Amino acid sequence: MKVELLDSENFTTVFLIGEIDAYSSINIQQTLQNLLDNGKKNIHINCEQLEYISSAGLGALMSFVEEIENSNGTMVFSGLKPKVFNVFQLLGLDQIMKIVDNQTEAITFFQN
Amino acid sequence: MRRFFRKYFFQLLPSFTSWLILFSIELYQIVYDLNRGEILFPIPNPVKDFFHFLFLVFIFQAGKNIVKKEAKPTSLEIIWLVVGIGGTGIIINALSNWIRNVYMANYSSIFWYNLDKYIGILTNAYFFITLTFVYRQLILFRSTKTKQNAWFLLDVLIYLGFLGLFEKYFTLYVIFIIAYWVFAFCIIIYLSIHTEWVAYLNFKEKLMGIFFMSIVLIIQLSYLFLINAKYTTDNKFNVLENLDLEVIYLFCLLYTFFCILVLAFNLPTSSLYELRQVERNALNEINKVILKSKADSSEVYNILMNYGMRSAKGDFGWIIFSDNESSRIIQAINCDDHVAMDIHPIINKYWSYQVDKKNFFVGDTARLSLLKNKSHFIGSFFATKICTQDNEYGDLVLGWKHKNVFELELYSFLSIITEQAAIALENKELFKKSITLERYQEQLKIAKDFQDRVLPKIQSTEYFDLHAVNQEADEIGGDYLETYQDNEFFHIFIADVAGKGTTAAFYMAELKGMLQILFPLQLAPIAFIQKLNTAVSNCLSANLFITANYLRIHKSSLKCQFVRAGHTPLLHYSQKDKLVYQYQPKGIGLGILRKELSDKNFDVQELQLQKNDLLLLFTDGIIEARNPNNEELGMDILKDWLASFNNLSSLDINYCILEQMMAFTNEKKFDDDYTLFTLKVK
């Protein structure tokens, strides 16, 4: 599993690559915490290359949803593969997280 | 003294008695000669020779037994024994000689003269025979069949030599005597080259060995040329003219000479043997520490430091342990801690340039620019890392004030004991860890027992045939199932706590408590889940959540209400339609949103059950089971199985599904926890 970062003008893109299990979820948690600590509140999570996410991985993402909202930031997910999207939907995460189809939509969202 | 007599008296008695008889005969013969014709019974010479023969045989047997009991091979004590015996013999001889000279003038001088002579015979035989057996012990130190056979032949030759006392009564062909000597010479040379015991002496012992052996040689020559000289003046008895002890003389002289040579030539190689000895002792000590479960790691450092210093004959040394944050001196010999702390970083700097990153030797510190200032203190040094493949336990530094004092052999020796010490230290650590692990396992067992008590036993009711199976992948799983019934409704609650182990067990206990409060409140399904979410959010850690399904069945009307909180869908087999329906109403996992959930977050699925209808509730471990091709089982296959087993009881349906799963995954045990709950309307 790999996490890559790309800073844009008014948001930061986090690329999640591969499979996220209990061990790699700690990595995500640290990455997101670092971004928040550095005052980066608009975060775009690019899931185009995300193959699988375990409940621990979801827990790590979910723990930041409210924190980002409370600090007037936004977290947007894009490019979820059907299998990953099903997991999001099953858990009801689609109700609380902003999910868009692809990167372009995410960029448009932040520009607006 | 009393002990000595008890021990040796019976050994020496026969030989001493024969010697007394021999001496008496000699005196009797002299008296007979002096008073010719007045003594009636002259004693013939063969009788005297026979007792002389007996005397030699008995002393030979006594020597064999005494040396066997006393001698410890390879120790110098064995040589001391003969030095003692030989020396005592010489003193006794000198005394008897003095007494003879004092009484020479009068009549009794015949007695003293002969006593002196016979004391010479006794001490001479006793010394040489004892020496022979002492050498026998040394030669047979590493006993082989050939050596034993050679020794047997020498024994035979010695006995034949004793029989040589009777030589004068027969005519022996010269050829026999020549053959006897050639054969004896070969055997003696063969035995004399066996000086293996010398290799086991250290330098000091070898020097002592040369000293003792030289004394033994001097004693031997004294016996041969001084004590025997007393007899040569007597024409009646001349030891050197007879065959009796000559093989023994030759053997003793040659072996002593060989031993002195071998000891002298082996002196330069002693340090190597000593090094091996230190190595063996050091490894033994370390092994003992490894086996001693309660030993402290400081013991290992102690052994390493001491044996390192002893083998290297170092002037000073230290063991230092460094990690990312700090360094500390564990042991230092002949050097203050702060001096070691001062020099070690400089040594470390040069270490990084070494090809062999583990061991590092500098013969002349003046070549190292940074150490030039310290060269009055440190002339040359050896440094090695105390490490295994995975862990480091410090650096060992041994130093000398002088330059180039390091031996190449020492290099491998120090590497070996350092490696062994590192293994011992790693073992100590592993042992400590295993104890902690054992404690954790014990706690995990307690948590498992606790969880087993929390999980309810599902029993069929008047209206429903129920069965549940639950299996944890690890000791403690995260799946939870609870049923409850009041007058009106039958409640089913299935949940999966994200996370396993003891955390899951505690959350489960909390969940059980919350459900015990909520069930009797007869809340509408959404309100039930909302309240549960609020309660759960207050106790779950931020990155955890719980997925759950809640069903409430009206017992008389069989109307069912189903709310899903992020959990896997519900499967319903309708007997009327002969179809399996999958229900996945909108819902959100418990603890995902930690605020009051609104009605918008959930949909309630209502369904009408009928006789023999089936409801299947399960956790994700079922549908996410994978076959060898890494393909998931999925909902469709599960639905097919449920449809095909619809005629069976709940229990049989569950077991048939599990059997199918095992066939699908090709395994007896699954990677994830799973819970399977089947309800059949009666």
mmCIF file with all atom_site columns, C-alpha atoms in Angstrom, chain B residues 126-259:
data_model
loop_
_atom_site.group_PDB
_atom_site.id
_atom_site.type_symbol
_atom_site.label_atom_id
_atom_site.label_alt_id
_atom_site.label_comp_id
_atom_site.label_asym_id
_atom_site.label_entity_id
_atom_site.label_seq_id
_atom_site.pdbx_PDB_ins_code
_atom_site.Cartn_x
_atom_site.Cartn_y
_atom_site.Cartn_z
_atom_site.occupancy
_atom_site.B_iso_or_equiv
_atom_site.pdbx_formal_charge
_atom_site.auth_seq_id
_atom_site.auth_comp_id
_atom_site.auth_asym_id
_atom_site.auth_atom_id
_atom_site.pdbx_PDB_model_num
ATOM 1   C CA . TYR B 1 126 ? 61.479 -49.955 42.444 1.00 0.00 ? 126 TYR B CA 1
ATOM 2   C CA . PHE B 1 127 ? 62.430 -46.665 40.769 1.00 0.00 ? 127 PHE B CA 1
ATOM 3   C CA . PHE B 1 128 ? 62.766 -47.998 37.238 1.00 0.00 ? 128 PHE B CA 1
ATOM 4   C CA . ILE B 1 129 ? 59.657 -50.138 37.389 1.00 0.00 ? 129 ILE B CA 1
ATOM 5   C CA . THR B 1 130 ? 57.567 -47.266 38.776 1.00 0.00 ? 130 THR B CA 1
ATOM 6   C CA . LEU B 1 131 ? 58.981 -44.979 36.109 1.00 0.00 ? 131 LEU B CA 1
ATOM 7   C CA . THR B 1 132 ? 58.017 -47.506 33.447 1.00 0.00 ? 132 THR B CA 1
ATOM 8   C CA . PHE B 1 133 ? 54.416 -47.503 34.622 1.00 0.00 ? 133 PHE B CA 1
ATOM 9   C CA . VAL B 1 134 ? 54.272 -43.729 34.914 1.00 0.00 ? 134 VAL B CA 1
ATOM 10  C CA . TYR B 1 135 ? 55.428 -43.505 31.325 1.00 0.00 ? 135 TYR B CA 1
ATOM 11  C CA . ARG B 1 136 ? 52.899 -46.145 30.421 1.00 0.00 ? 136 ARG B CA 1
ATOM 12  C CA . GLN B 1 137 ? 50.127 -43.874 31.733 1.00 0.00 ? 137 GLN B CA 1
ATOM 13  C CA . LEU B 1 138 ? 51.467 -40.983 29.680 1.00 0.00 ? 138 LEU B CA 1
ATOM 14  C CA . ILE B 1 139 ? 51.818 -43.048 26.514 1.00 0.00 ? 139 ILE B CA 1
ATOM 15  C CA . LEU B 1 140 ? 48.348 -44.547 26.863 1.00 0.00 ? 140 LEU B CA 1
ATOM 16  C CA . PHE B 1 141 ? 46.838 -41.095 27.551 1.00 0.00 ? 141 PHE B CA 1
ATOM 17  C CA . ARG B 1 142 ? 45.118 -41.333 24.180 1.00 0.00 ? 142 ARG B CA 1
ATOM 18  C CA . SER B 1 143 ? 44.821 -45.080 24.154 1.00 0.00 ? 143 SER B CA 1
ATOM 19  C CA . THR B 1 144 ? 44.602 -46.980 20.875 1.00 0.00 ? 144 THR B CA 1
ATOM 20  C CA . LYS B 1 145 ? 44.462 -50.683 20.172 1.00 0.00 ? 145 LYS B CA 1
ATOM 21  C CA . THR B 1 146 ? 47.916 -50.625 18.515 1.00 0.00 ? 146 THR B CA 1
ATOM 22  C CA . LYS B 1 147 ? 49.487 -48.833 21.476 1.00 0.00 ? 147 LYS B CA 1
ATOM 23  C CA . GLN B 1 148 ? 47.950 -51.326 23.889 1.00 0.00 ? 148 GLN B CA 1
ATOM 24  C CA . ASN B 1 149 ? 49.230 -54.223 21.795 1.00 0.00 ? 149 ASN B CA 1
ATOM 25  C CA . ALA B 1 150 ? 52.704 -52.681 21.675 1.00 0.00 ? 150 ALA B CA 1
ATOM 26  C CA . TRP B 1 151 ? 52.588 -52.273 25.440 1.00 0.00 ? 151 TRP B CA 1
ATOM 27  C CA . PHE B 1 152 ? 51.588 -55.910 25.844 1.00 0.00 ? 152 PHE B CA 1
ATOM 28  C CA . LEU B 1 153 ? 54.624 -56.935 23.782 1.00 0.00 ? 153 LEU B CA 1
ATOM 29  C CA . LEU B 1 154 ? 56.874 -54.747 25.950 1.00 0.00 ? 154 LEU B CA 1
ATOM 30  C CA . ASP B 1 155 ? 55.416 -56.465 29.041 1.00 0.00 ? 155 ASP B CA 1
ATOM 31  C CA . VAL B 1 156 ? 56.336 -59.832 27.531 1.00 0.00 ? 156 VAL B CA 1
ATOM 32  C CA . LEU B 1 157 ? 59.831 -58.604 26.735 1.00 0.00 ? 157 LEU B CA 1
ATOM 33  C CA . ILE B 1 158 ? 60.261 -57.328 30.305 1.00 0.00 ? 158 ILE B CA 1
ATOM 34  C CA . TYR B 1 159 ? 59.226 -60.725 31.715 1.00 0.00 ? 159 TYR B CA 1
ATOM 35  C CA . LEU B 1 160 ? 61.601 -62.468 29.318 1.00 0.00 ? 160 LEU B CA 1
ATOM 36  C CA . GLY B 1 161 ? 64.272 -60.091 30.645 1.00 0.00 ? 161 GLY B CA 1
ATOM 37  C CA . PHE B 1 162 ? 63.475 -61.228 34.214 1.00 0.00 ? 162 PHE B CA 1
ATOM 38  C CA . LEU B 1 163 ? 63.887 -64.812 33.062 1.00 0.00 ? 163 LEU B CA 1
ATOM 39  C CA . GLY B 1 164 ? 67.308 -63.731 31.818 1.00 0.00 ? 164 GLY B CA 1
ATOM 40  C CA . LEU B 1 165 ? 68.431 -64.262 35.453 1.00 0.00 ? 165 LEU B CA 1
ATOM 41  C CA . PHE B 1 166 ? 68.542 -67.962 34.641 1.00 0.00 ? 166 PHE B CA 1
ATOM 42  C CA . GLU B 1 167 ? 70.503 -67.391 31.457 1.00 0.00 ? 167 GLU B CA 1
ATOM 43  C CA . LYS B 1 168 ? 73.698 -68.721 32.996 1.00 0.00 ? 168 LYS B CA 1
ATOM 44  C CA . TYR B 1 169 ? 72.201 -72.211 33.420 1.00 0.00 ? 169 TYR B CA 1
ATOM 45  C CA . PHE B 1 170 ? 71.488 -72.537 29.696 1.00 0.00 ? 170 PHE B CA 1
ATOM 46  C CA . THR B 1 171 ? 73.418 -71.961 26.539 1.00 0.00 ? 171 THR B CA 1
ATOM 47  C CA . LEU B 1 172 ? 71.583 -69.314 24.493 1.00 0.00 ? 172 LEU B CA 1
ATOM 48  C CA . TYR B 1 173 ? 72.271 -68.819 20.851 1.00 0.00 ? 173 TYR B CA 1
ATOM 49  C CA . VAL B 1 174 ? 73.557 -65.324 20.119 1.00 0.00 ? 174 VAL B CA 1
ATOM 50  C CA . ILE B 1 175 ? 70.966 -65.024 17.398 1.00 0.00 ? 175 ILE B CA 1
ATOM 51  C CA . PHE B 1 176 ? 68.183 -65.217 20.005 1.00 0.00 ? 176 PHE B CA 1
ATOM 52  C CA . ILE B 1 177 ? 69.727 -62.413 22.016 1.00 0.00 ? 177 ILE B CA 1
ATOM 53  C CA . ILE B 1 178 ? 70.169 -60.239 18.909 1.00 0.00 ? 178 ILE B CA 1
ATOM 54  C CA . ALA B 1 179 ? 66.564 -60.915 17.818 1.00 0.00 ? 179 ALA B CA 1
ATOM 55  C CA . TYR B 1 180 ? 65.371 -60.076 21.334 1.00 0.00 ? 180 TYR B CA 1
ATOM 56  C CA . TRP B 1 181 ? 67.156 -56.731 21.312 1.00 0.00 ? 181 TRP B CA 1
ATOM 57  C CA . VAL B 1 182 ? 66.106 -55.756 17.775 1.00 0.00 ? 182 VAL B CA 1
ATOM 58  C CA . PHE B 1 183 ? 62.513 -56.539 18.609 1.00 0.00 ? 183 PHE B CA 1
ATOM 59  C CA . ALA B 1 184 ? 62.728 -54.708 21.947 1.00 0.00 ? 184 ALA B CA 1
ATOM 60  C CA . PHE B 1 185 ? 64.351 -51.691 20.314 1.00 0.00 ? 185 PHE B CA 1
ATOM 61  C CA . CYS B 1 186 ? 61.576 -51.418 17.696 1.00 0.00 ? 186 CYS B CA 1
ATOM 62  C CA . ILE B 1 187 ? 58.824 -51.635 20.305 1.00 0.00 ? 187 ILE B CA 1
ATOM 63  C CA . ILE B 1 188 ? 60.531 -49.090 22.568 1.00 0.00 ? 188 ILE B CA 1
ATOM 64  C CA . ILE B 1 189 ? 61.035 -46.615 19.711 1.00 0.00 ? 189 ILE B CA 1
ATOM 65  C CA . TYR B 1 190 ? 57.408 -47.038 18.663 1.00 0.00 ? 190 TYR B CA 1
ATOM 66  C CA . LEU B 1 191 ? 56.166 -46.373 22.206 1.00 0.00 ? 191 LEU B CA 1
ATOM 67  C CA . SER B 1 192 ? 58.585 -43.533 22.847 1.00 0.00 ? 192 SER B CA 1
ATOM 68  C CA . ILE B 1 193 ? 57.311 -41.376 20.008 1.00 0.00 ? 193 ILE B CA 1
ATOM 69  C CA . HIS B 1 194 ? 53.912 -41.172 21.676 1.00 0.00 ? 194 HIS B CA 1
ATOM 70  C CA . THR B 1 195 ? 54.165 -37.895 23.540 1.00 0.00 ? 195 THR B CA 1
ATOM 71  C CA . GLU B 1 196 ? 50.683 -36.508 22.778 1.00 0.00 ? 196 GLU B CA 1
ATOM 72  C CA . TRP B 1 197 ? 50.143 -35.486 26.399 1.00 0.00 ? 197 TRP B CA 1
ATOM 73  C CA . VAL B 1 198 ? 52.685 -32.690 25.889 1.00 0.00 ? 198 VAL B CA 1
ATOM 74  C CA . ALA B 1 199 ? 50.210 -30.840 23.656 1.00 0.00 ? 199 ALA B CA 1
ATOM 75  C CA . TYR B 1 200 ? 47.814 -30.445 26.582 1.00 0.00 ? 200 TYR B CA 1
ATOM 76  C CA . LEU B 1 201 ? 50.255 -28.507 28.744 1.00 0.00 ? 201 LEU B CA 1
ATOM 77  C CA . ASN B 1 202 ? 50.404 -24.742 28.750 1.00 0.00 ? 202 ASN B CA 1
ATOM 78  C CA . PHE B 1 203 ? 53.623 -22.803 28.475 1.00 0.00 ? 203 PHE B CA 1
ATOM 79  C CA . LYS B 1 204 ? 54.342 -22.796 32.194 1.00 0.00 ? 204 LYS B CA 1
ATOM 80  C CA . GLU B 1 205 ? 53.557 -26.476 32.558 1.00 0.00 ? 205 GLU B CA 1
ATOM 81  C CA . LYS B 1 206 ? 55.833 -27.301 29.644 1.00 0.00 ? 206 LYS B CA 1
ATOM 82  C CA . LEU B 1 207 ? 58.697 -25.442 31.245 1.00 0.00 ? 207 LEU B CA 1
ATOM 83  C CA . MET B 1 208 ? 58.044 -27.315 34.484 1.00 0.00 ? 208 MET B CA 1
ATOM 84  C CA . GLY B 1 209 ? 57.852 -30.519 32.458 1.00 0.00 ? 209 GLY B CA 1
ATOM 85  C CA . ILE B 1 210 ? 61.316 -29.945 30.991 1.00 0.00 ? 210 ILE B CA 1
ATOM 86  C CA . PHE B 1 211 ? 62.636 -29.257 34.466 1.00 0.00 ? 211 PHE B CA 1
ATOM 87  C CA . PHE B 1 212 ? 61.115 -32.402 36.026 1.00 0.00 ? 212 PHE B CA 1
ATOM 88  C CA . MET B 1 213 ? 62.089 -34.607 33.112 1.00 0.00 ? 213 MET B CA 1
ATOM 89  C CA . SER B 1 214 ? 65.658 -33.391 33.341 1.00 0.00 ? 214 SER B CA 1
ATOM 90  C CA . ILE B 1 215 ? 65.690 -34.300 37.046 1.00 0.00 ? 215 ILE B CA 1
ATOM 91  C CA . VAL B 1 216 ? 64.269 -37.709 36.160 1.00 0.00 ? 216 VAL B CA 1
ATOM 92  C CA . LEU B 1 217 ? 67.057 -38.123 33.601 1.00 0.00 ? 217 LEU B CA 1
ATOM 93  C CA . ILE B 1 218 ? 69.692 -37.186 36.163 1.00 0.00 ? 218 ILE B CA 1
ATOM 94  C CA . ILE B 1 219 ? 68.173 -39.631 38.694 1.00 0.00 ? 219 ILE B CA 1
ATOM 95  C CA . GLN B 1 220 ? 68.186 -42.378 36.078 1.00 0.00 ? 220 GLN B CA 1
ATOM 96  C CA . LEU B 1 221 ? 71.826 -41.774 35.215 1.00 0.00 ? 221 LEU B CA 1
ATOM 97  C CA . SER B 1 222 ? 72.692 -41.665 38.922 1.00 0.00 ? 222 SER B CA 1
ATOM 98  C CA . TYR B 1 223 ? 71.090 -45.058 39.434 1.00 0.00 ? 223 TYR B CA 1
ATOM 99  C CA . LEU B 1 224 ? 72.780 -46.535 36.421 1.00 0.00 ? 224 LEU B CA 1
ATOM 100 C CA . PHE B 1 225 ? 76.264 -45.225 37.012 1.00 0.00 ? 225 PHE B CA 1
ATOM 101 C CA . LEU B 1 226 ? 76.522 -44.566 40.750 1.00 0.00 ? 226 LEU B CA 1
ATOM 102 C CA . ILE B 1 227 ? 74.232 -46.988 42.549 1.00 0.00 ? 227 ILE B CA 1
ATOM 103 C CA . ASN B 1 228 ? 74.908 -49.844 40.166 1.00 0.00 ? 228 ASN B CA 1
ATOM 104 C CA . ALA B 1 229 ? 78.615 -49.066 40.450 1.00 0.00 ? 229 ALA B CA 1
ATOM 105 C CA . LYS B 1 230 ? 78.381 -50.466 43.994 1.00 0.00 ? 230 LYS B CA 1
ATOM 106 C CA . TYR B 1 231 ? 77.517 -53.866 42.579 1.00 0.00 ? 231 TYR B CA 1
ATOM 107 C CA . THR B 1 232 ? 80.040 -53.803 39.787 1.00 0.00 ? 232 THR B CA 1
ATOM 108 C CA . THR B 1 233 ? 82.780 -54.069 42.368 1.00 0.00 ? 233 THR B CA 1
ATOM 109 C CA . ASP B 1 234 ? 81.169 -57.319 43.449 1.00 0.00 ? 234 ASP B CA 1
ATOM 110 C CA . ASN B 1 235 ? 81.879 -60.079 40.977 1.00 0.00 ? 235 ASN B CA 1
ATOM 111 C CA . LYS B 1 236 ? 79.003 -62.196 42.203 1.00 0.00 ? 236 LYS B CA 1
ATOM 112 C CA . PHE B 1 237 ? 76.284 -59.780 41.264 1.00 0.00 ? 237 PHE B CA 1
ATOM 113 C CA . ASN B 1 238 ? 76.381 -57.297 38.394 1.00 0.00 ? 238 ASN B CA 1
ATOM 114 C CA . VAL B 1 239 ? 73.119 -55.788 37.250 1.00 0.00 ? 239 VAL B CA 1
ATOM 115 C CA . LEU B 1 240 ? 74.516 -54.575 33.966 1.00 0.00 ? 240 LEU B CA 1
ATOM 116 C CA . GLU B 1 241 ? 75.763 -57.989 33.065 1.00 0.00 ? 241 GLU B CA 1
ATOM 117 C CA . ASN B 1 242 ? 72.325 -59.516 33.367 1.00 0.00 ? 242 ASN B CA 1
ATOM 118 C CA . LEU B 1 243 ? 69.331 -59.179 31.075 1.00 0.00 ? 243 LEU B CA 1
ATOM 119 C CA . ASP B 1 244 ? 66.787 -58.614 33.864 1.00 0.00 ? 244 ASP B CA 1
ATOM 120 C CA . LEU B 1 245 ? 66.114 -54.829 33.835 1.00 0.00 ? 245 LEU B CA 1
ATOM 121 C CA . GLU B 1 246 ? 67.925 -53.753 30.740 1.00 0.00 ? 246 GLU B CA 1
ATOM 122 C CA . VAL B 1 247 ? 64.819 -53.395 28.539 1.00 0.00 ? 247 VAL B CA 1
ATOM 123 C CA . ILE B 1 248 ? 63.352 -51.174 31.218 1.00 0.00 ? 248 ILE B CA 1
ATOM 124 C CA . TYR B 1 249 ? 66.508 -49.055 31.378 1.00 0.00 ? 249 TYR B CA 1
ATOM 125 C CA . LEU B 1 250 ? 66.507 -48.549 27.643 1.00 0.00 ? 250 LEU B CA 1
ATOM 126 C CA . PHE B 1 251 ? 62.829 -47.690 27.531 1.00 0.00 ? 251 PHE B CA 1
ATOM 127 C CA . CYS B 1 252 ? 63.009 -45.202 30.430 1.00 0.00 ? 252 CYS B CA 1
ATOM 128 C CA . LEU B 1 253 ? 66.081 -43.445 29.083 1.00 0.00 ? 253 LEU B CA 1
ATOM 129 C CA . LEU B 1 254 ? 64.740 -43.132 25.561 1.00 0.00 ? 254 LEU B CA 1
ATOM 130 C CA . TYR B 1 255 ? 61.295 -41.953 26.617 1.00 0.00 ? 255 TYR B CA 1
ATOM 131 C CA . THR B 1 256 ? 62.717 -39.348 29.007 1.00 0.00 ? 256 THR B CA 1
ATOM 132 C CA . PHE B 1 257 ? 65.012 -38.092 26.266 1.00 0.00 ? 257 PHE B CA 1
ATOM 133 C CA . PHE B 1 258 ? 62.132 -37.937 23.730 1.00 0.00 ? 258 PHE B CA 1
ATOM 134 C CA . CYS B 1 259 ? 59.886 -36.134 26.167 1.00 0.00 ? 259 CYS B CA 1
#
